[in-house]
Amino acid sequence: MTIRRICITGEPVLHTRAKEVTNFDDELRELVQDMFETMDEAPGVGLAAPQVGVGLRLFTYDYADDEGNERRGVIINPVLELGEIMDEPADEDTEIEGCLSVPGERFPLKRAEQVTISGVDLDQKPVKIEAEGWFARIFQHEFDHLDGLLYVDRLAEPWAEISKDIIEDNGWGKPGLSWLPGYDKLEG
Ligand code: ZN
């Protein structure tokens, strides 16, 4: 297994719709193993293939609920059914989100409280998960990556403007930038 470099916003693969997975081969298995290792090392609660430079529709996740139950897996070619998104500002303390491709930053974002995600696993067996709260947020965030969307693309003002300034100040927002979990130290 290998820890892979994580692309930073500006890399075209992060801003392009990823393609359906059609080859369930050893290469895909290796990619998923590497994604788990990269996600754990980062550390993150989710990682989408475009974040490691691979434009395919899959992501890994690892989330422990309030009772300490760990939910960990991979979902390939997912379909996302969204619950209602309340038409009110995001709570600045409890509805705050981050992304390994915008490293070290966090901003409030309103998401659906409940989602259903379905897809397949590495053996092409169907996977279907109903999620609420943070678990639902993770799925919405990772699914967006497969459509070439980052959470910062969804922010309301003033966060949209602030995030643009920070991305610019960091010298991000252009191709060719990445970081390697476990080697490159990041703040935040
Ligand atoms: Zn992300």
Coordinates of C-alpha atoms and ligand atoms in Angstrom, one line a residue:
M1 CA 0.0 0.0 0.0
T2 CA 1.1 3.5 -0.7
I3 CA 0.1 6.9 0.7
R4 CA -0.8 9.0 -2.3
R5 CA -0.4 12.8 -2.8
I6 CA -3.6 14.8 -2.2
C7 CA -4.5 17.3 -4.9
I8 CA -5.1 20.9 -3.8
T9 CA -7.9 23.1 -5.2
G10 CA -7.0 24.3 -8.7
E11 CA -6.0 20.8 -9.9
P12 CA -8.3 20.2 -12.9
V13 CA -9.3 16.7 -11.8
L14 CA -10.9 18.2 -8.7
H15 CA -13.1 20.4 -10.9
T16 CA -14.2 17.9 -13.5
R17 CA -17.0 15.3 -13.3
A18 CA -15.4 11.9 -12.6
K19 CA -16.2 8.9 -14.8
E20 CA -18.1 5.8 -13.8
V21 CA -16.0 2.8 -12.7
T22 CA -16.2 0.0 -15.3
N23 CA -13.1 -2.1 -14.6
F24 CA -13.3 -3.9 -11.2
D25 CA -9.8 -5.1 -11.5
D26 CA -6.6 -5.3 -9.4
E27 CA -5.7 -1.7 -10.2
L28 CA -9.0 -0.6 -8.7
R29 CA -8.4 -2.7 -5.6
E30 CA -5.0 -1.1 -5.2
L31 CA -6.4 2.3 -5.6
V32 CA -9.0 1.7 -2.8
Q33 CA -6.3 0.3 -0.5
D34 CA -4.2 3.3 -1.1
M35 CA -7.1 5.6 -0.5
F36 CA -7.8 4.0 2.8
E37 CA -4.2 4.4 3.8
T38 CA -4.0 8.0 2.6
M39 CA -7.3 8.9 4.3
D40 CA -6.1 7.4 7.6
E41 CA -2.7 9.2 7.4
A42 CA -4.2 12.6 6.5
P43 CA -6.3 12.1 8.7
G44 CA -9.7 12.5 7.1
V45 CA -13.3 11.1 7.5
G46 CA -13.6 10.7 3.7
L47 CA -11.5 10.7 0.6
A48 CA -12.7 10.8 -3.0
A49 CA -10.7 9.4 -5.9
P50 CA -10.3 12.7 -7.7
Q51 CA -8.5 14.0 -4.6
V52 CA -5.6 11.5 -5.3
G53 CA -5.7 12.5 -9.0
V54 CA -7.9 9.7 -10.3
G55 CA -11.1 10.9 -12.1
L56 CA -13.3 7.9 -11.1
R57 CA -16.6 7.8 -9.2
L58 CA -15.7 6.3 -5.9
F59 CA -14.8 7.4 -2.3
T60 CA -13.8 5.9 1.0
Y61 CA -15.2 7.0 4.4
D62 CA -14.4 6.3 8.0
Y63 CA -16.8 7.7 10.6
A64 CA -17.4 6.9 14.3
D65 CA -20.9 7.8 15.5
D66 CA -21.9 9.1 18.9
E67 CA -22.0 5.6 20.3
G68 CA -18.5 4.9 19.0
N69 CA -19.6 2.6 16.2
E70 CA -17.1 2.8 13.3
R71 CA -18.6 3.0 9.8
R72 CA -15.9 2.4 7.3
G73 CA -16.1 1.5 3.6
V74 CA -15.9 2.3 0.0
I75 CA -18.7 3.2 -2.3
I76 CA -18.3 3.0 -6.1
N77 CA -20.6 4.6 -8.7
P78 CA -22.8 6.1 -6.0
V79 CA -26.2 7.6 -6.3
L80 CA -27.2 10.1 -3.7
E81 CA -30.8 10.9 -2.5
L82 CA -30.9 14.1 -0.6
G83 CA -33.2 15.0 2.2
E84 CA -34.4 18.5 2.7
I85 CA -31.9 21.3 3.1
M86 CA -33.3 23.9 5.5
D87 CA -33.4 27.4 4.1
E88 CA -31.4 29.0 6.9
P89 CA -27.8 30.0 7.6
A90 CA -25.4 27.3 8.6
D91 CA -24.6 27.3 12.3
E92 CA -21.0 28.6 12.7
D93 CA -20.1 26.2 15.5
T94 CA -21.9 22.9 14.6
E95 CA -22.2 23.0 10.8
I96 CA -18.6 23.6 9.9
E97 CA -16.8 21.6 7.2
G98 CA -13.3 21.1 5.9
C99 CA -11.6 19.4 3.0
L100 CA -8.2 17.7 2.5
S101 CA -8.0 19.5 -0.9
V102 CA -8.4 22.9 0.9
P103 CA -6.1 21.9 3.7
G104 CA -6.3 23.5 7.1
E105 CA -9.4 25.6 6.4
R106 CA -13.0 25.2 7.7
F107 CA -16.2 27.0 6.9
P108 CA -19.9 26.7 7.8
L109 CA -22.1 25.1 5.2
K110 CA -25.7 24.0 5.3
R111 CA -26.3 20.4 4.3
A112 CA -29.2 18.0 4.2
E113 CA -29.7 16.4 7.6
Q114 CA -30.5 13.0 6.0
V115 CA -29.4 11.2 2.9
T116 CA -29.5 7.8 1.3
I117 CA -26.5 6.7 -0.7
S118 CA -26.4 3.6 -2.8
G119 CA -23.7 2.1 -5.1
V120 CA -21.5 -1.0 -5.1
D121 CA -18.5 -2.2 -3.3
L122 CA -15.2 -3.7 -4.8
D123 CA -17.0 -7.0 -5.4
Q124 CA -19.8 -5.1 -7.2
K125 CA -22.2 -6.0 -4.4
P126 CA -24.9 -3.4 -3.8
V127 CA -24.4 -1.0 -0.9
K128 CA -27.1 1.2 0.5
I129 CA -26.7 3.4 3.6
E130 CA -29.2 5.8 5.2
A131 CA -27.3 8.4 7.1
E132 CA -28.1 11.4 9.3
G133 CA -26.2 14.4 10.7
W134 CA -22.4 14.2 10.3
F135 CA -22.5 10.9 8.5
A136 CA -24.9 12.4 5.9
R137 CA -22.6 15.4 5.6
I138 CA -19.6 13.2 4.8
F139 CA -21.6 11.5 2.0
Q140 CA -22.7 14.8 0.5
H141 CA -19.2 16.2 0.6
E142 CA -17.6 13.1 -1.0
F143 CA -20.3 12.8 -3.6
D144 CA -19.8 16.4 -4.6
H145 CA -16.1 15.6 -5.3
L146 CA -17.3 13.1 -7.9
D147 CA -19.2 15.9 -9.7
G148 CA -16.2 18.2 -9.6
L149 CA -17.5 20.3 -6.8
L150 CA -15.7 21.3 -3.6
Y151 CA -17.5 22.4 -0.5
V152 CA -16.1 25.9 -0.9
D153 CA -18.0 26.1 -4.2
R154 CA -21.2 25.9 -2.2
L155 CA -20.5 28.4 0.6
A156 CA -22.9 31.3 1.3
E157 CA -21.5 34.8 1.9
P158 CA -19.5 36.0 3.7
W159 CA -17.7 32.6 3.7
A160 CA -17.6 32.3 -0.1
E161 CA -15.6 35.6 -0.4
I162 CA -13.4 34.8 2.6
S163 CA -12.6 31.3 1.2
K164 CA -11.7 32.8 -2.2
D165 CA -9.3 35.2 -0.5
I166 CA -7.7 32.5 1.6
I167 CA -7.2 30.2 -1.4
E168 CA -5.6 33.1 -3.3
D169 CA -3.4 34.1 -0.3
N170 CA -2.2 30.5 -0.1
G171 CA -1.2 30.5 -3.7
W172 CA -3.7 27.8 -4.5
G173 CA -6.3 27.7 -7.2
K174 CA -3.9 26.7 -10.0
P175 CA -2.9 23.3 -11.3
G176 CA 0.1 21.2 -10.0
L177 CA -0.3 21.6 -6.2
S178 CA -0.6 18.7 -3.8
W179 CA 0.5 17.5 -0.4
L180 CA 1.6 14.2 1.0
P181 CA 0.0 13.1 4.3
G182 CA 2.6 12.1 6.9
Y183 CA 5.3 14.1 5.3
D184 CA 4.0 17.6 4.7
K185 CA 3.0 19.3 7.9
L186 CA -0.2 21.3 7.8
E187 CA -1.8 23.6 10.3
G188 CA -5.3 23.3 11.5
Ligands
ZN1 ZN -13.1 17.2 0.3

